[in-house]
Short mmCIF file of C-alpha atoms in Angstrom, two decimals:
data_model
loop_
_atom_site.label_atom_id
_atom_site.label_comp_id
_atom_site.label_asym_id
_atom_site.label_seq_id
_atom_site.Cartn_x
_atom_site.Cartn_y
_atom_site.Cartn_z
CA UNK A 1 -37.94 -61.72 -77.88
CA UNK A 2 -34.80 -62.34 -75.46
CA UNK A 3 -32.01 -59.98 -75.20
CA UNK A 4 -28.52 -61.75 -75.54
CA UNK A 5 -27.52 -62.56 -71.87
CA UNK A 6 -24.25 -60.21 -71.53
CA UNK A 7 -21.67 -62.45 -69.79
CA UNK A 8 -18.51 -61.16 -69.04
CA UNK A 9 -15.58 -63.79 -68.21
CA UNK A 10 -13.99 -62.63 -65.07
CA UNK A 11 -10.46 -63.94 -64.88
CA UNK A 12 -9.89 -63.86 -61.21
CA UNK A 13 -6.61 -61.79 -60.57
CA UNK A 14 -4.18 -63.26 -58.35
CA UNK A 15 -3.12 -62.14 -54.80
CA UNK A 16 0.14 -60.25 -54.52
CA UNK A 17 2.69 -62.14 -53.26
CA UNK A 18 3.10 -59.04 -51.34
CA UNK A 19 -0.18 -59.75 -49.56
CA UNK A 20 -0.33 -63.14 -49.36
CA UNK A 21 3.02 -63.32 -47.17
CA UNK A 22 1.82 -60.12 -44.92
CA UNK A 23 -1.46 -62.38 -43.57
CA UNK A 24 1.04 -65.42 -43.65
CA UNK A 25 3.37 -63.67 -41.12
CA UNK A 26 0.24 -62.05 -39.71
CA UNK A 27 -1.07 -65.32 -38.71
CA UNK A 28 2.42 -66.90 -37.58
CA UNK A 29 2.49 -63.64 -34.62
CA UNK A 30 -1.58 -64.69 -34.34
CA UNK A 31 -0.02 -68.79 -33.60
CA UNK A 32 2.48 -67.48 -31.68
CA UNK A 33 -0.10 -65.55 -29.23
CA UNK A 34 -2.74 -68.90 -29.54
CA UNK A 35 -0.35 -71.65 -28.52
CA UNK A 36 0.93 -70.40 -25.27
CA UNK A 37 -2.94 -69.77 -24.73
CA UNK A 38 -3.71 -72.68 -25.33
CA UNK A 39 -0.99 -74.07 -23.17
CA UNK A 40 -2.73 -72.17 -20.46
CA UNK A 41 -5.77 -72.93 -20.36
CA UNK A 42 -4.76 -76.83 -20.77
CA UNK A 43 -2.59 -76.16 -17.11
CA UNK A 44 -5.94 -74.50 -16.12
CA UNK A 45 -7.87 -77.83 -16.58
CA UNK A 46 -5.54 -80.30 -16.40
CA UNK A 47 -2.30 -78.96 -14.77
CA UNK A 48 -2.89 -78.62 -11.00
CA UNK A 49 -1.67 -75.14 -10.66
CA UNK A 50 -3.60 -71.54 -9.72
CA UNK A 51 -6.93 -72.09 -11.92
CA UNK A 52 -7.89 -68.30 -12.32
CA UNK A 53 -4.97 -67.36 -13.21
CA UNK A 54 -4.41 -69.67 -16.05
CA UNK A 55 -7.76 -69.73 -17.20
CA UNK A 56 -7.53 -65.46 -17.35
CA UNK A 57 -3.79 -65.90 -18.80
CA UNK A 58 -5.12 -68.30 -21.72
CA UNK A 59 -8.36 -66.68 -22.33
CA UNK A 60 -6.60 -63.28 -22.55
CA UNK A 61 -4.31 -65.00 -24.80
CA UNK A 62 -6.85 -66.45 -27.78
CA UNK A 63 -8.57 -63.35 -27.58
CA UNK A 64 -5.56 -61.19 -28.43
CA UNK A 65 -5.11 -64.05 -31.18
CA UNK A 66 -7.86 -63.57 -33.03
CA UNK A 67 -7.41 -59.76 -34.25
CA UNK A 68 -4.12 -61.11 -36.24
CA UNK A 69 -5.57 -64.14 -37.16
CA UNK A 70 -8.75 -62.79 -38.58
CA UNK A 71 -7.01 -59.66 -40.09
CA UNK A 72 -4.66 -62.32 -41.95
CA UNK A 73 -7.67 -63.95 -42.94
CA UNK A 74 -8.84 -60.72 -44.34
CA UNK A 75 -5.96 -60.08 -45.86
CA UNK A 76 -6.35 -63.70 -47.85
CA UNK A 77 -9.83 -62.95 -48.74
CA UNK A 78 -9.15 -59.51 -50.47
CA UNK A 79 -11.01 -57.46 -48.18
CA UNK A 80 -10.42 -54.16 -47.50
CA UNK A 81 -10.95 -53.94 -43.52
CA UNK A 82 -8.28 -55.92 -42.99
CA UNK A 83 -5.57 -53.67 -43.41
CA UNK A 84 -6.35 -52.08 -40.30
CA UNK A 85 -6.30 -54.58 -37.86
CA UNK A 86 -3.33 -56.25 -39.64
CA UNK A 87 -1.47 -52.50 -39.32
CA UNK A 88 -2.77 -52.58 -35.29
CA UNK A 89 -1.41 -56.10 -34.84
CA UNK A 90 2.04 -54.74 -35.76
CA UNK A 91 1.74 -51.62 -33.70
CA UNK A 92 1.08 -53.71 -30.61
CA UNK A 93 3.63 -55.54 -31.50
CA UNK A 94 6.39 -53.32 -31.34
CA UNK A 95 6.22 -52.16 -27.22
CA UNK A 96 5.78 -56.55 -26.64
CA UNK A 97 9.28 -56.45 -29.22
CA UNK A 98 11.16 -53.70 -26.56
CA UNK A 99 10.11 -55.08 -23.27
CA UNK A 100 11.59 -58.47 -24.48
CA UNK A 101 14.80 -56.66 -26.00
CA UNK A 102 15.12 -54.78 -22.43
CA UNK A 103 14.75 -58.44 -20.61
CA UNK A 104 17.96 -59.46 -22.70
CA UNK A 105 19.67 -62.51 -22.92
CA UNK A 106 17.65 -65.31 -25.26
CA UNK A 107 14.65 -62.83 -25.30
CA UNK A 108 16.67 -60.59 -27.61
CA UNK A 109 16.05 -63.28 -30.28
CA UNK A 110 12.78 -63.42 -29.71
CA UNK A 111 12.30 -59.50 -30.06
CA UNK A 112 14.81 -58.99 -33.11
CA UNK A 113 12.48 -61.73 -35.00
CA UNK A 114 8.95 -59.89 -33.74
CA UNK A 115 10.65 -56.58 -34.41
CA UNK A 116 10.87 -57.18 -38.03
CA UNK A 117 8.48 -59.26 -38.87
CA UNK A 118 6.04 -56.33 -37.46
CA UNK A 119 7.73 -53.62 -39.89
CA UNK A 120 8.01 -56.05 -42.58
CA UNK A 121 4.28 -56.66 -42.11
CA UNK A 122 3.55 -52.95 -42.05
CA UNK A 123 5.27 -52.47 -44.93
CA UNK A 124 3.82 -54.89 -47.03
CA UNK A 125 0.15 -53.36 -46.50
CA UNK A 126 0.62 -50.30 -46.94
CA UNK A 127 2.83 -50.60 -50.64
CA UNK A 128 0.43 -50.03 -53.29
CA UNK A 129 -0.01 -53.13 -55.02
CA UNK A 130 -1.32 -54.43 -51.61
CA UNK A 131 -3.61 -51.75 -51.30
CA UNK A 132 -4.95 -51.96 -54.92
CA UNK A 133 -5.50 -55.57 -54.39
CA UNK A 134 -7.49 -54.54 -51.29
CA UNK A 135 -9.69 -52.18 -52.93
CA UNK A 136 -8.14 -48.78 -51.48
CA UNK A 137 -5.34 -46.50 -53.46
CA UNK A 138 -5.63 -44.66 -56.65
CA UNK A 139 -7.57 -46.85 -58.78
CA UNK A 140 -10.51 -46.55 -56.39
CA UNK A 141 -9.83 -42.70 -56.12
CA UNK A 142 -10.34 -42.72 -59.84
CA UNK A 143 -13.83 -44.82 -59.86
#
């Protein structure tokens, strides 16, 4: 005799709009840090100028890319590491957001928009329907 398969019908929640625009500006600073990377190792190979120090100036670049870009990623995919290198990308951020207020002039642009879109990011993963969606908060306290 067969026991009655038990299937349960899991309706798939959907993200928080909370979390779904912290990895969307998460991966905007990630683009932000990729392109000029990119820009520099294509003036590495193609541009004529001081090789090594292109080269190190884009590879530096794309590997400071990927912690946003996979932590927005993360953030996308639900899972619950994420929040930490998403909350690190936005700490770095904020020193990168002074020196360009200090430099003045156009920069100040440039530092007013990285500025908030660091604390805005910050915020967003730590309120607590971001964090439930994640896994972390009270409802996993309670399991």
């Amino acid at each position: 005799m067969t026991k009655p398969s038990a299937t349960v019908s899991a309706v798939p929640v959907p993200l928080p709009r909370r979390l779904t625009a912290a990895a969307a500006l998460t991966a905007l600073e990630g683009l932000a840090l990729a392109g000029p990377g990119v820009a520099d190792l294509y003036t590495a190979f193609f541009g004529g100028g001081d090789f090594r120090q292109a080269a190190t100036g884009g590879v530096t670049l794309l590997v400071l890319a990927a912690l946003p870009l996979v932590a927005a990623l993360g953030l996308l995919l639900r899972r619950r590491w994420s929040r930490g290198p998403a909350l690190v990308t936005q700490l770095m951020s904020l020193p990168v957001a002074w020196m360009l207020w200090t430099a003045g002039g156009s920069m100040r642009i440039a530092a007013a928009a990285l500025a908030l879109a660091a604390v805005a990011v910050a915020a967003l993963v730590v309120n607590h329907k971001a964090t439930e969606a994640l896994g972390i908060g009270p409802a996993e306290q309670a399991r």
